[in-house]
Amino acid sequence: MIRNWLKGACPMALALVLAAPGAARAEGWAEYRQPDLSGAIYAAANGDLMVLVGCKEGGRPALQVTLPEGSKARAGRQGSVSLAVDGRSFGFSGEVMALDDGAGKVIIATIKASDPLLKALGAGTELKVAQGGASYVLPLAGAGPAVASFQAACGPKPRGAAAEAAAAPAQTPPPPDDEAKPAPAAPADRAERAKPQPLPSNAELADAIFVDKQEGRRVAGKLKVSAVDLNGDGANEAIVTVTDPGWCGENGCTILVVDFTGGQVRTIGEFIGQSLTPGKGRTGEWRDLVLRGPTGQEVQNYVDGRYR
């Protein structure tokens, strides 16, 4: 079983649909519309919601997945789940919650309307939901239109040309060459950060990123830490693989990307795979990462303060 009791794992204060409302549903994928919730669902033959992607009015989009029967994830803690579309795996971390009837558990995680998983759902044929050794499979027939309705409801809203122009900052033409000024020196804090600093010890790192301190002490000796400067500022970030068997499953082990800006330890990416290494491309100042798993590899980009 893969456990993920980590700081910075984006706990959800929003539970989407913990118990199915009374109306019966046809089995399969469908658009989901309620007064305060829009998205897409997969309903089982008995009406249970197995997968839901949606958003409440004005809220962040979220993904809710029913965990496989036999999952040992503990309600009220953070957990991880693997969603594999035709063998291509996508890992998500979020809050584990018990269903109202006590008959099962769901995991709820944030998701962007542009997440690669959604494109895969629309084009795939089979979705495998797995956690540790437990799993189940859902067909993807009809997922495309349902996912498109979620993206339309929960994705960024386009603005008109006039609104774009009004929102755009005024542009000042550059001065002639003879008036050009030399670029200002780098801020002192950036210059200070650029001085290479040693990474924390494994014990210190585990203590900082694990909420459960006892678990952190237990697995500290199983952390494989690779130092790498991901944003070109001269200071190292770290790629941390938790090689303890309790944190590894059929798709690989839990891998974290850790930042140390300002002396604070912050998790900026969480994945499940066989390896995570720097790629050749960049997104802004940050290097892309390549996540490798049993079925291939996928590029992870730095977006909105995290690798996704």
PDB file of C-alpha atoms in Angstrom:
ATOM      1  CA  MET A   1       0.000   0.000   0.000  1.00  0.00           C
ATOM      2  CA  ILE A   2       1.244   3.488  -0.790  1.00  0.00           C
ATOM      3  CA  ARG A   3       0.894   5.943   2.066  1.00  0.00           C
ATOM      4  CA  ASN A   4       1.245   9.695   1.648  1.00  0.00           C
ATOM      5  CA  TRP A   5       1.145  11.521   4.980  1.00  0.00           C
ATOM      6  CA  LEU A   6       2.990  14.604   3.768  1.00  0.00           C
ATOM      7  CA  LYS A   7       2.963  18.313   4.358  1.00  0.00           C
ATOM      8  CA  GLY A   8       1.970  20.346   1.322  1.00  0.00           C
ATOM      9  CA  ALA A   9      -0.154  17.539  -0.145  1.00  0.00           C
ATOM     10  CA  CYS A  10      -3.025  19.968  -0.770  1.00  0.00           C
ATOM     11  CA  PRO A  11      -5.770  18.756   1.615  1.00  0.00           C
ATOM     12  CA  MET A  12      -9.288  19.380   0.313  1.00  0.00           C
ATOM     13  CA  ALA A  13     -11.681  21.220   2.591  1.00  0.00           C
ATOM     14  CA  LEU A  14     -14.293  20.571  -0.095  1.00  0.00           C
ATOM     15  CA  ALA A  15     -15.983  17.163  -0.242  1.00  0.00           C
ATOM     16  CA  LEU A  16     -17.714  16.865  -3.594  1.00  0.00           C
ATOM     17  CA  VAL A  17     -20.266  14.071  -3.306  1.00  0.00           C
ATOM     18  CA  LEU A  18     -19.621  11.704  -0.418  1.00  0.00           C
ATOM     19  CA  ALA A  19     -22.955   9.938  -0.728  1.00  0.00           C
ATOM     20  CA  ALA A  20     -25.007   9.607  -3.883  1.00  0.00           C
ATOM     21  CA  PRO A  21     -28.233  11.656  -3.771  1.00  0.00           C
ATOM     22  CA  GLY A  22     -31.459   9.726  -4.148  1.00  0.00           C
ATOM     23  CA  ALA A  23     -31.988  10.032  -7.918  1.00  0.00           C
ATOM     24  CA  ALA A  24     -31.123   6.846  -9.829  1.00  0.00           C
ATOM     25  CA  ARG A  25     -28.391   7.078 -12.463  1.00  0.00           C
ATOM     26  CA  ALA A  26     -27.661   5.091 -15.564  1.00  0.00           C
ATOM     27  CA  GLU A  27     -24.396   3.172 -15.489  1.00  0.00           C
ATOM     28  CA  GLY A  28     -21.522   4.901 -17.274  1.00  0.00           C
ATOM     29  CA  TRP A  29     -20.120   8.379 -17.884  1.00  0.00           C
ATOM     30  CA  ALA A  30     -22.394  11.404 -17.835  1.00  0.00           C
ATOM     31  CA  GLU A  31     -22.490  15.147 -17.360  1.00  0.00           C
ATOM     32  CA  TYR A  32     -23.268  16.065 -13.744  1.00  0.00           C
ATOM     33  CA  ARG A  33     -25.288  19.184 -12.921  1.00  0.00           C
ATOM     34  CA  GLN A  34     -26.514  20.262  -9.503  1.00  0.00           C
ATOM     35  CA  PRO A  35     -27.357  23.781  -8.280  1.00  0.00           C
ATOM     36  CA  ASP A  36     -23.947  24.193  -6.647  1.00  0.00           C
ATOM     37  CA  LEU A  37     -21.836  21.589  -8.470  1.00  0.00           C
ATOM     38  CA  SER A  38     -20.955  20.932 -12.116  1.00  0.00           C
ATOM     39  CA  GLY A  39     -18.770  18.293 -13.683  1.00  0.00           C
ATOM     40  CA  ALA A  40     -18.597  14.748 -15.008  1.00  0.00           C
ATOM     41  CA  ILE A  41     -19.207  11.414 -13.290  1.00  0.00           C
ATOM     42  CA  TYR A  42     -18.933   7.685 -13.750  1.00  0.00           C
ATOM     43  CA  ALA A  43     -21.823   5.894 -12.029  1.00  0.00           C
ATOM     44  CA  ALA A  44     -21.778   2.168 -11.292  1.00  0.00           C
ATOM     45  CA  ALA A  45     -24.748  -0.094 -12.001  1.00  0.00           C
ATOM     46  CA  ASN A  46     -25.989   0.366  -8.412  1.00  0.00           C
ATOM     47  CA  GLY A  47     -25.833   4.169  -8.755  1.00  0.00           C
ATOM     48  CA  ASP A  48     -22.632   4.665  -6.746  1.00  0.00           C
ATOM     49  CA  LEU A  49     -20.349   7.443  -7.980  1.00  0.00           C
ATOM     50  CA  MET A  50     -16.982   5.859  -8.789  1.00  0.00           C
ATOM     51  CA  VAL A  51     -15.311   8.921 -10.345  1.00  0.00           C
ATOM     52  CA  LEU A  52     -16.285  12.584 -10.251  1.00  0.00           C
ATOM     53  CA  VAL A  53     -14.483  15.657 -11.583  1.00  0.00           C
ATOM     54  CA  GLY A  54     -16.229  18.888 -10.801  1.00  0.00           C
ATOM     55  CA  CYS A  55     -16.277  22.292  -9.201  1.00  0.00           C
ATOM     56  CA  LYS A  56     -18.567  24.244  -6.961  1.00  0.00           C
ATOM     57  CA  GLU A  57     -19.522  27.786  -7.912  1.00  0.00           C
ATOM     58  CA  GLY A  58     -16.399  29.909  -7.545  1.00  0.00           C
ATOM     59  CA  GLY A  59     -14.377  26.962  -6.197  1.00  0.00           C
ATOM     60  CA  ARG A  60     -11.305  25.119  -7.444  1.00  0.00           C
ATOM     61  CA  PRO A  61     -11.860  22.026  -9.614  1.00  0.00           C
ATOM     62  CA  ALA A  62     -11.432  18.734  -7.792  1.00  0.00           C
ATOM     63  CA  LEU A  63     -11.232  15.021  -8.518  1.00  0.00           C
ATOM     64  CA  GLN A  64     -13.054  12.457  -6.365  1.00  0.00           C
ATOM     65  CA  VAL A  65     -12.319   8.745  -6.840  1.00  0.00           C
ATOM     66  CA  THR A  66     -13.796   5.795  -4.959  1.00  0.00           C
ATOM     67  CA  LEU A  67     -10.912   3.692  -3.654  1.00  0.00           C
ATOM     68  CA  PRO A  68     -10.786  -0.019  -4.536  1.00  0.00           C
ATOM     69  CA  GLU A  69     -12.397  -2.499  -2.172  1.00  0.00           C
ATOM     70  CA  GLY A  70      -9.747  -3.666   0.259  1.00  0.00           C
ATOM     71  CA  SER A  71      -7.862  -0.354   0.256  1.00  0.00           C
ATOM     72  CA  LYS A  72      -6.138   0.225   3.575  1.00  0.00           C
ATOM     73  CA  ALA A  73      -6.033   4.008   3.218  1.00  0.00           C
ATOM     74  CA  ARG A  74      -7.117   5.687   6.445  1.00  0.00           C
ATOM     75  CA  ALA A  75      -9.893   8.277   6.445  1.00  0.00           C
ATOM     76  CA  GLY A  76      -8.747  11.699   7.586  1.00  0.00           C
ATOM     77  CA  ARG A  77      -5.205  11.208   6.273  1.00  0.00           C
ATOM     78  CA  GLN A  78      -3.493  11.993   3.003  1.00  0.00           C
ATOM     79  CA  GLY A  79      -3.334   9.210   0.424  1.00  0.00           C
ATOM     80  CA  SER A  80      -2.289   8.475  -3.150  1.00  0.00           C
ATOM     81  CA  VAL A  81      -4.068   6.720  -5.991  1.00  0.00           C
ATOM     82  CA  SER A  82      -2.985   5.655  -9.468  1.00  0.00           C
ATOM     83  CA  LEU A  83      -5.304   6.245 -12.434  1.00  0.00           C
ATOM     84  CA  ALA A  84      -4.048   4.403 -15.516  1.00  0.00           C
ATOM     85  CA  VAL A  85      -5.629   5.037 -18.923  1.00  0.00           C
ATOM     86  CA  ASP A  86      -4.778   2.221 -21.330  1.00  0.00           C
ATOM     87  CA  GLY A  87      -1.615   1.598 -19.303  1.00  0.00           C
ATOM     88  CA  ARG A  88      -0.531   5.248 -18.995  1.00  0.00           C
ATOM     89  CA  SER A  89      -0.395   6.050 -15.293  1.00  0.00           C
ATOM     90  CA  PHE A  90      -1.354   9.312 -13.588  1.00  0.00           C
ATOM     91  CA  GLY A  91      -0.727   9.701  -9.858  1.00  0.00           C
ATOM     92  CA  PHE A  92      -2.832  11.881  -7.559  1.00  0.00           C
ATOM     93  CA  SER A  93      -2.502  12.715  -3.873  1.00  0.00           C
ATOM     94  CA  GLY A  94      -5.283  14.054  -1.694  1.00  0.00           C
ATOM     95  CA  GLU A  95      -7.458  13.635   1.367  1.00  0.00           C
ATOM     96  CA  VAL A  96      -9.025  10.251   2.119  1.00  0.00           C
ATOM     97  CA  MET A  97     -12.614  10.461   3.367  1.00  0.00           C
ATOM     98  CA  ALA A  98     -15.114   7.816   4.463  1.00  0.00           C
ATOM     99  CA  LEU A  99     -18.463   7.555   2.708  1.00  0.00           C
ATOM    100  CA  ASP A 100     -21.476   8.521   4.778  1.00  0.00           C
ATOM    101  CA  ASP A 101     -22.695   4.919   4.941  1.00  0.00           C
ATOM    102  CA  GLY A 102     -19.274   3.681   6.055  1.00  0.00           C
ATOM    103  CA  ALA A 103     -19.176   1.189   3.186  1.00  0.00           C
ATOM    104  CA  GLY A 104     -16.168   2.648   1.424  1.00  0.00           C
ATOM    105  CA  LYS A 105     -13.700   5.494   1.061  1.00  0.00           C
ATOM    106  CA  VAL A 106     -12.913   8.150  -1.516  1.00  0.00           C
ATOM    107  CA  ILE A 107      -9.848  10.251  -2.203  1.00  0.00           C
ATOM    108  CA  ILE A 108     -10.316  13.914  -3.130  1.00  0.00           C
ATOM    109  CA  ALA A 109      -7.565  15.878  -4.885  1.00  0.00           C
ATOM    110  CA  THR A 110      -7.283  19.164  -6.728  1.00  0.00           C
ATOM    111  CA  ILE A 111      -7.092  18.979 -10.515  1.00  0.00           C
ATOM    112  CA  LYS A 112      -6.818  21.528 -13.315  1.00  0.00           C
ATOM    113  CA  ALA A 113      -9.235  21.509 -16.234  1.00  0.00           C
ATOM    114  CA  SER A 114      -6.156  21.198 -18.475  1.00  0.00           C
ATOM    115  CA  ASP A 115      -4.695  18.179 -16.634  1.00  0.00           C
ATOM    116  CA  PRO A 116      -3.321  15.545 -19.073  1.00  0.00           C
ATOM    117  CA  LEU A 117      -5.470  12.880 -17.381  1.00  0.00           C
ATOM    118  CA  LEU A 118      -8.631  14.480 -18.765  1.00  0.00           C
ATOM    119  CA  LYS A 119      -7.400  14.385 -22.347  1.00  0.00           C
ATOM    120  CA  ALA A 120      -6.454  10.736 -21.840  1.00  0.00           C
ATOM    121  CA  LEU A 121      -9.910   9.910 -20.438  1.00  0.00           C
ATOM    122  CA  GLY A 122     -11.582  11.424 -23.488  1.00  0.00           C
ATOM    123  CA  ALA A 123      -9.458   9.422 -25.920  1.00  0.00           C
ATOM    124  CA  GLY A 124      -8.949   6.166 -24.000  1.00  0.00           C
ATOM    125  CA  THR A 125     -10.800   2.877 -23.756  1.00  0.00           C
ATOM    126  CA  GLU A 126     -10.145   1.715 -20.176  1.00  0.00           C
ATOM    127  CA  LEU A 127      -9.419   3.316 -16.790  1.00  0.00           C
ATOM    128  CA  LYS A 128      -7.730   1.322 -14.024  1.00  0.00           C
ATOM    129  CA  VAL A 129      -7.982   2.710 -10.492  1.00  0.00           C
ATOM    130  CA  ALA A 130      -5.296   1.197  -8.236  1.00  0.00           C
ATOM    131  CA  GLN A 131      -3.909   1.603  -4.753  1.00  0.00           C
ATOM    132  CA  GLY A 132      -1.318  -0.892  -3.606  1.00  0.00           C
ATOM    133  CA  GLY A 133      -2.542  -4.341  -4.628  1.00  0.00           C
ATOM    134  CA  ALA A 134      -6.228  -3.356  -4.876  1.00  0.00           C
ATOM    135  CA  SER A 135      -7.757  -2.132  -8.146  1.00  0.00           C
ATOM    136  CA  TYR A 136     -10.811  -1.987 -10.385  1.00  0.00           C
ATOM    137  CA  VAL A 137     -11.374  -1.137 -14.054  1.00  0.00           C
ATOM    138  CA  LEU A 138     -13.940   1.166 -15.681  1.00  0.00           C
ATOM    139  CA  PRO A 139     -14.748   1.500 -19.401  1.00  0.00           C
ATOM    140  CA  LEU A 140     -14.234   4.929 -20.970  1.00  0.00           C
ATOM    141  CA  ALA A 141     -17.015   4.810 -23.566  1.00  0.00           C
ATOM    142  CA  GLY A 142     -18.839   8.133 -23.330  1.00  0.00           C
ATOM    143  CA  ALA A 143     -16.164   9.793 -21.191  1.00  0.00           C
ATOM    144  CA  GLY A 144     -15.220  12.350 -23.866  1.00  0.00           C
ATOM    145  CA  PRO A 145     -18.450  14.424 -23.845  1.00  0.00           C
ATOM    146  CA  ALA A 146     -18.727  14.171 -20.053  1.00  0.00           C
ATOM    147  CA  VAL A 147     -15.168  15.412 -19.528  1.00  0.00           C
ATOM    148  CA  ALA A 148     -15.725  18.205 -22.062  1.00  0.00           C
ATOM    149  CA  SER A 149     -18.707  19.416 -20.010  1.00  0.00           C
ATOM    150  CA  PHE A 150     -16.486  19.530 -16.905  1.00  0.00           C
ATOM    151  CA  GLN A 151     -13.819  21.502 -18.732  1.00  0.00           C
ATOM    152  CA  ALA A 152     -16.393  23.977 -20.037  1.00  0.00           C
ATOM    153  CA  ALA A 153     -17.859  24.490 -16.560  1.00  0.00           C
ATOM    154  CA  CYS A 154     -14.658  24.502 -14.515  1.00  0.00           C
ATOM    155  CA  GLY A 155     -11.927  25.686 -16.886  1.00  0.00           C
ATOM    156  CA  PRO A 156     -10.717  29.262 -17.393  1.00  0.00           C
ATOM    157  CA  LYS A 157     -13.385  31.505 -18.887  1.00  0.00           C
ATOM    158  CA  PRO A 158     -12.381  33.288 -22.127  1.00  0.00           C
ATOM    159  CA  ARG A 159     -12.639  37.056 -22.123  1.00  0.00           C
ATOM    160  CA  GLY A 160     -13.559  39.362 -24.991  1.00  0.00           C
ATOM    161  CA  ALA A 161     -10.984  41.375 -26.905  1.00  0.00           C
ATOM    162  CA  ALA A 162     -12.069  44.596 -25.208  1.00  0.00           C
ATOM    163  CA  ALA A 163     -11.675  43.052 -21.767  1.00  0.00           C
ATOM    164  CA  GLU A 164      -8.277  41.698 -22.723  1.00  0.00           C
ATOM    165  CA  ALA A 165      -7.162  45.121 -23.912  1.00  0.00           C
ATOM    166  CA  ALA A 166      -8.450  46.826 -20.774  1.00  0.00           C
ATOM    167  CA  ALA A 167      -6.733  44.298 -18.538  1.00  0.00           C
ATOM    168  CA  ALA A 168      -3.410  44.473 -20.358  1.00  0.00           C
ATOM    169  CA  PRO A 169      -0.841  46.789 -18.739  1.00  0.00           C
ATOM    170  CA  ALA A 170       0.177  49.872 -20.679  1.00  0.00           C
ATOM    171  CA  GLN A 171       3.256  49.276 -22.776  1.00  0.00           C
ATOM    172  CA  THR A 172       6.067  51.830 -22.624  1.00  0.00           C
ATOM    173  CA  PRO A 173       8.300  51.921 -25.705  1.00  0.00           C
ATOM    174  CA  PRO A 174      11.932  51.056 -24.989  1.00  0.00           C
ATOM    175  CA  PRO A 175      14.362  54.001 -24.832  1.00  0.00           C
ATOM    176  CA  PRO A 176      16.777  54.632 -27.707  1.00  0.00           C
ATOM    177  CA  ASP A 177      20.034  52.739 -27.520  1.00  0.00           C
ATOM    178  CA  ASP A 178      21.925  55.790 -26.298  1.00  0.00           C
ATOM    179  CA  GLU A 179      19.498  56.134 -23.384  1.00  0.00           C
ATOM    180  CA  ALA A 180      19.510  52.471 -22.423  1.00  0.00           C
ATOM    181  CA  LYS A 181      20.419  51.812 -18.832  1.00  0.00           C
ATOM    182  CA  PRO A 182      22.343  48.778 -17.618  1.00  0.00           C
ATOM    183  CA  ALA A 183      20.196  46.077 -16.055  1.00  0.00           C
ATOM    184  CA  PRO A 184      19.877  46.453 -12.268  1.00  0.00           C
ATOM    185  CA  ALA A 185      21.848  44.091 -10.117  1.00  0.00           C
ATOM    186  CA  ALA A 186      20.115  40.959  -8.872  1.00  0.00           C
ATOM    187  CA  PRO A 187      18.247  41.488  -5.582  1.00  0.00           C
ATOM    188  CA  ALA A 188      20.267  40.691  -2.510  1.00  0.00           C
ATOM    189  CA  ASP A 189      18.001  37.835  -1.485  1.00  0.00           C
ATOM    190  CA  ARG A 190      18.406  36.154  -4.886  1.00  0.00           C
ATOM    191  CA  ALA A 191      22.167  36.637  -4.746  1.00  0.00           C
ATOM    192  CA  GLU A 192      22.213  35.121  -1.291  1.00  0.00           C
ATOM    193  CA  ARG A 193      20.048  32.207  -2.454  1.00  0.00           C
ATOM    194  CA  ALA A 194      22.420  31.600  -5.345  1.00  0.00           C
ATOM    195  CA  LYS A 195      25.143  30.531  -2.924  1.00  0.00           C
ATOM    196  CA  PRO A 196      25.080  26.725  -2.951  1.00  0.00           C
ATOM    197  CA  GLN A 197      23.887  25.403   0.383  1.00  0.00           C
ATOM    198  CA  PRO A 198      24.187  21.820   1.615  1.00  0.00           C
ATOM    199  CA  LEU A 199      20.935  19.885   1.646  1.00  0.00           C
ATOM    200  CA  PRO A 200      19.449  18.807   4.975  1.00  0.00           C
ATOM    201  CA  SER A 201      20.322  15.337   6.205  1.00  0.00           C
ATOM    202  CA  ASN A 202      17.858  12.548   5.433  1.00  0.00           C
ATOM    203  CA  ALA A 203      16.626  12.645   9.027  1.00  0.00           C
ATOM    204  CA  GLU A 204      16.064  16.417   8.880  1.00  0.00           C
ATOM    205  CA  LEU A 205      14.373  16.124   5.494  1.00  0.00           C
ATOM    206  CA  ALA A 206      12.031  13.357   6.651  1.00  0.00           C
ATOM    207  CA  ASP A 207      11.137  15.335   9.765  1.00  0.00           C
ATOM    208  CA  ALA A 208      10.227  18.358   7.624  1.00  0.00           C
ATOM    209  CA  ILE A 209       8.084  16.652   4.968  1.00  0.00           C
ATOM    210  CA  PHE A 210       6.283  13.967   6.982  1.00  0.00           C
ATOM    211  CA  VAL A 211       3.330  14.999   9.122  1.00  0.00           C
ATOM    212  CA  ASP A 212       3.577  11.667  10.951  1.00  0.00           C
ATOM    213  CA  LYS A 213       6.954  12.116  12.675  1.00  0.00           C
ATOM    214  CA  GLN A 214       7.197   8.465  13.688  1.00  0.00           C
ATOM    215  CA  GLU A 215       6.705   7.423  10.062  1.00  0.00           C
ATOM    216  CA  GLY A 216       9.305   9.981   9.005  1.00  0.00           C
ATOM    217  CA  ARG A 217      11.866   8.531  11.403  1.00  0.00           C
ATOM    218  CA  ARG A 218      11.030   5.016  10.225  1.00  0.00           C
ATOM    219  CA  VAL A 219      11.669   5.707   6.530  1.00  0.00           C
ATOM    220  CA  ALA A 220      14.447   8.320   6.823  1.00  0.00           C
ATOM    221  CA  GLY A 221      17.052   5.709   5.948  1.00  0.00           C
ATOM    222  CA  LYS A 222      15.071   4.751   2.837  1.00  0.00           C
ATOM    223  CA  LEU A 223      15.136   8.199   1.205  1.00  0.00           C
ATOM    224  CA  LYS A 224      17.122   8.434  -2.023  1.00  0.00           C
ATOM    225  CA  VAL A 225      17.957  12.142  -2.425  1.00  0.00           C
ATOM    226  CA  SER A 226      19.249  13.740  -5.639  1.00  0.00           C
ATOM    227  CA  ALA A 227      20.310  17.403  -5.525  1.00  0.00           C
ATOM    228  CA  VAL A 228      19.610  19.400  -8.697  1.00  0.00           C
ATOM    229  CA  ASP A 229      19.233  23.097  -9.534  1.00  0.00           C
ATOM    230  CA  LEU A 230      15.850  23.158 -11.285  1.00  0.00           C
ATOM    231  CA  ASN A 231      15.360  26.905 -11.753  1.00  0.00           C
ATOM    232  CA  GLY A 232      18.870  28.083 -12.621  1.00  0.00           C
ATOM    233  CA  ASP A 233      19.402  30.241  -9.533  1.00  0.00           C
ATOM    234  CA  GLY A 234      22.498  28.385  -8.366  1.00  0.00           C
ATOM    235  CA  ALA A 235      20.782  26.748  -5.376  1.00  0.00           C
ATOM    236  CA  ASN A 236      19.761  23.108  -5.336  1.00  0.00           C
ATOM    237  CA  GLU A 237      16.308  21.631  -5.055  1.00  0.00           C
ATOM    238  CA  ALA A 238      15.941  17.909  -4.322  1.00  0.00           C
ATOM    239  CA  ILE A 239      14.249  14.927  -5.940  1.00  0.00           C
ATOM    240  CA  VAL A 240      13.439  12.503  -3.114  1.00  0.00           C
ATOM    241  CA  THR A 241      12.421   8.887  -3.759  1.00  0.00           C
ATOM    242  CA  VAL A 242      10.892   6.994  -0.822  1.00  0.00           C
ATOM    243  CA  THR A 243      12.202   3.473  -1.438  1.00  0.00           C
ATOM    244  CA  ASP A 244      10.583   1.892   1.632  1.00  0.00           C
ATOM    245  CA  PRO A 245       8.288  -0.998   0.505  1.00  0.00           C
ATOM    246  CA  GLY A 246       5.332   0.613   2.270  1.00  0.00           C
ATOM    247  CA  TRP A 247       5.601   3.574  -0.096  1.00  0.00           C
ATOM    248  CA  CYS A 248       5.997   1.559  -3.298  1.00  0.00           C
ATOM    249  CA  GLY A 249       3.446  -0.303  -5.415  1.00  0.00           C
ATOM    250  CA  GLU A 250       2.962  -1.834  -8.838  1.00  0.00           C
ATOM    251  CA  ASN A 251       3.569   1.497 -10.605  1.00  0.00           C
ATOM    252  CA  GLY A 252       6.704   2.466  -8.684  1.00  0.00           C
ATOM    253  CA  CYS A 253       7.540   4.418  -5.536  1.00  0.00           C
ATOM    254  CA  THR A 254       6.485   7.787  -4.153  1.00  0.00           C
ATOM    255  CA  ILE A 255       8.771  10.534  -5.514  1.00  0.00           C
ATOM    256  CA  LEU A 256       8.805  14.098  -4.148  1.00  0.00           C
ATOM    257  CA  VAL A 257      10.250  17.339  -5.484  1.00  0.00           C
ATOM    258  CA  VAL A 258      11.404  19.556  -2.613  1.00  0.00           C
ATOM    259  CA  ASP A 259      12.280  23.268  -2.600  1.00  0.00           C
ATOM    260  CA  PHE A 260      14.298  25.075   0.091  1.00  0.00           C
ATOM    261  CA  THR A 261      13.598  28.743  -0.699  1.00  0.00           C
ATOM    262  CA  GLY A 262      14.067  31.013   2.313  1.00  0.00           C
ATOM    263  CA  GLY A 263      15.262  28.143   4.462  1.00  0.00           C
ATOM    264  CA  GLN A 264      11.798  26.544   4.363  1.00  0.00           C
ATOM    265  CA  VAL A 265      11.297  22.943   3.226  1.00  0.00           C
ATOM    266  CA  ARG A 266       8.380  22.823   0.782  1.00  0.00           C
ATOM    267  CA  THR A 267       7.077  19.939  -1.340  1.00  0.00           C
ATOM    268  CA  ILE A 268       6.420  21.225  -4.880  1.00  0.00           C
ATOM    269  CA  GLY A 269       5.616  17.938  -6.596  1.00  0.00           C
ATOM    270  CA  GLU A 270       4.456  14.423  -5.710  1.00  0.00           C
ATOM    271  CA  PHE A 271       4.448  11.476  -8.091  1.00  0.00           C
ATOM    272  CA  ILE A 272       4.375   7.697  -8.261  1.00  0.00           C
ATOM    273  CA  GLY A 273       6.838   6.117 -10.679  1.00  0.00           C
ATOM    274  CA  GLN A 274      10.101   4.294 -11.224  1.00  0.00           C
ATOM    275  CA  SER A 275      12.232   7.421 -11.627  1.00  0.00           C
ATOM    276  CA  LEU A 276      12.004  11.214 -11.963  1.00  0.00           C
ATOM    277  CA  THR A 277      14.829  13.049 -13.708  1.00  0.00           C
ATOM    278  CA  PRO A 278      15.418  16.516 -15.227  1.00  0.00           C
ATOM    279  CA  GLY A 279      14.452  16.798 -18.888  1.00  0.00           C
ATOM    280  CA  LYS A 280      15.802  19.020 -21.662  1.00  0.00           C
ATOM    281  CA  GLY A 281      12.932  21.512 -21.812  1.00  0.00           C
ATOM    282  CA  ARG A 282      11.866  24.330 -19.512  1.00  0.00           C
ATOM    283  CA  THR A 283       8.587  25.889 -18.428  1.00  0.00           C
ATOM    284  CA  GLY A 284       9.527  29.469 -17.623  1.00  0.00           C
ATOM    285  CA  GLU A 285      12.655  29.347 -15.461  1.00  0.00           C
ATOM    286  CA  TRP A 286      12.023  25.795 -14.265  1.00  0.00           C
ATOM    287  CA  ARG A 287      13.345  22.654 -15.895  1.00  0.00           C
ATOM    288  CA  ASP A 288      10.812  20.072 -16.984  1.00  0.00           C
ATOM    289  CA  LEU A 289      10.993  16.661 -15.307  1.00  0.00           C
ATOM    290  CA  VAL A 290      10.582  13.229 -16.899  1.00  0.00           C
ATOM    291  CA  LEU A 291       8.562  10.678 -14.914  1.00  0.00           C
ATOM    292  CA  ARG A 292       9.182   7.068 -15.939  1.00  0.00           C
ATOM    293  CA  GLY A 293       6.884   4.177 -15.106  1.00  0.00           C
ATOM    294  CA  PRO A 294       6.102   0.621 -16.208  1.00  0.00           C
ATOM    295  CA  THR A 295       4.362   1.759 -19.406  1.00  0.00           C
ATOM    296  CA  GLY A 296       6.573   4.633 -20.536  1.00  0.00           C
ATOM    297  CA  GLN A 297       7.421   8.186 -19.611  1.00  0.00           C
ATOM    298  CA  GLU A 298       5.653  11.533 -19.196  1.00  0.00           C
ATOM    299  CA  VAL A 299       6.937  15.118 -18.974  1.00  0.00           C
ATOM    300  CA  GLN A 300       5.976  17.047 -15.822  1.00  0.00           C
ATOM    301  CA  ASN A 301       5.902  20.862 -15.958  1.00  0.00           C
ATOM    302  CA  TYR A 302       6.202  23.519 -13.260  1.00  0.00           C
ATOM    303  CA  VAL A 303       2.839  25.325 -13.213  1.00  0.00           C
ATOM    304  CA  ASP A 304       1.412  27.652 -10.541  1.00  0.00           C
ATOM    305  CA  GLY A 305       4.120  26.837  -8.016  1.00  0.00           C
ATOM    306  CA  ARG A 306       4.095  23.043  -8.403  1.00  0.00           C
ATOM    307  CA  TYR A 307       5.201  20.285 -10.759  1.00  0.00           C
ATOM    308  CA  ARG A 308       2.176  18.650 -12.407  1.00  0.00           C
TER     309      ARG A 308
END
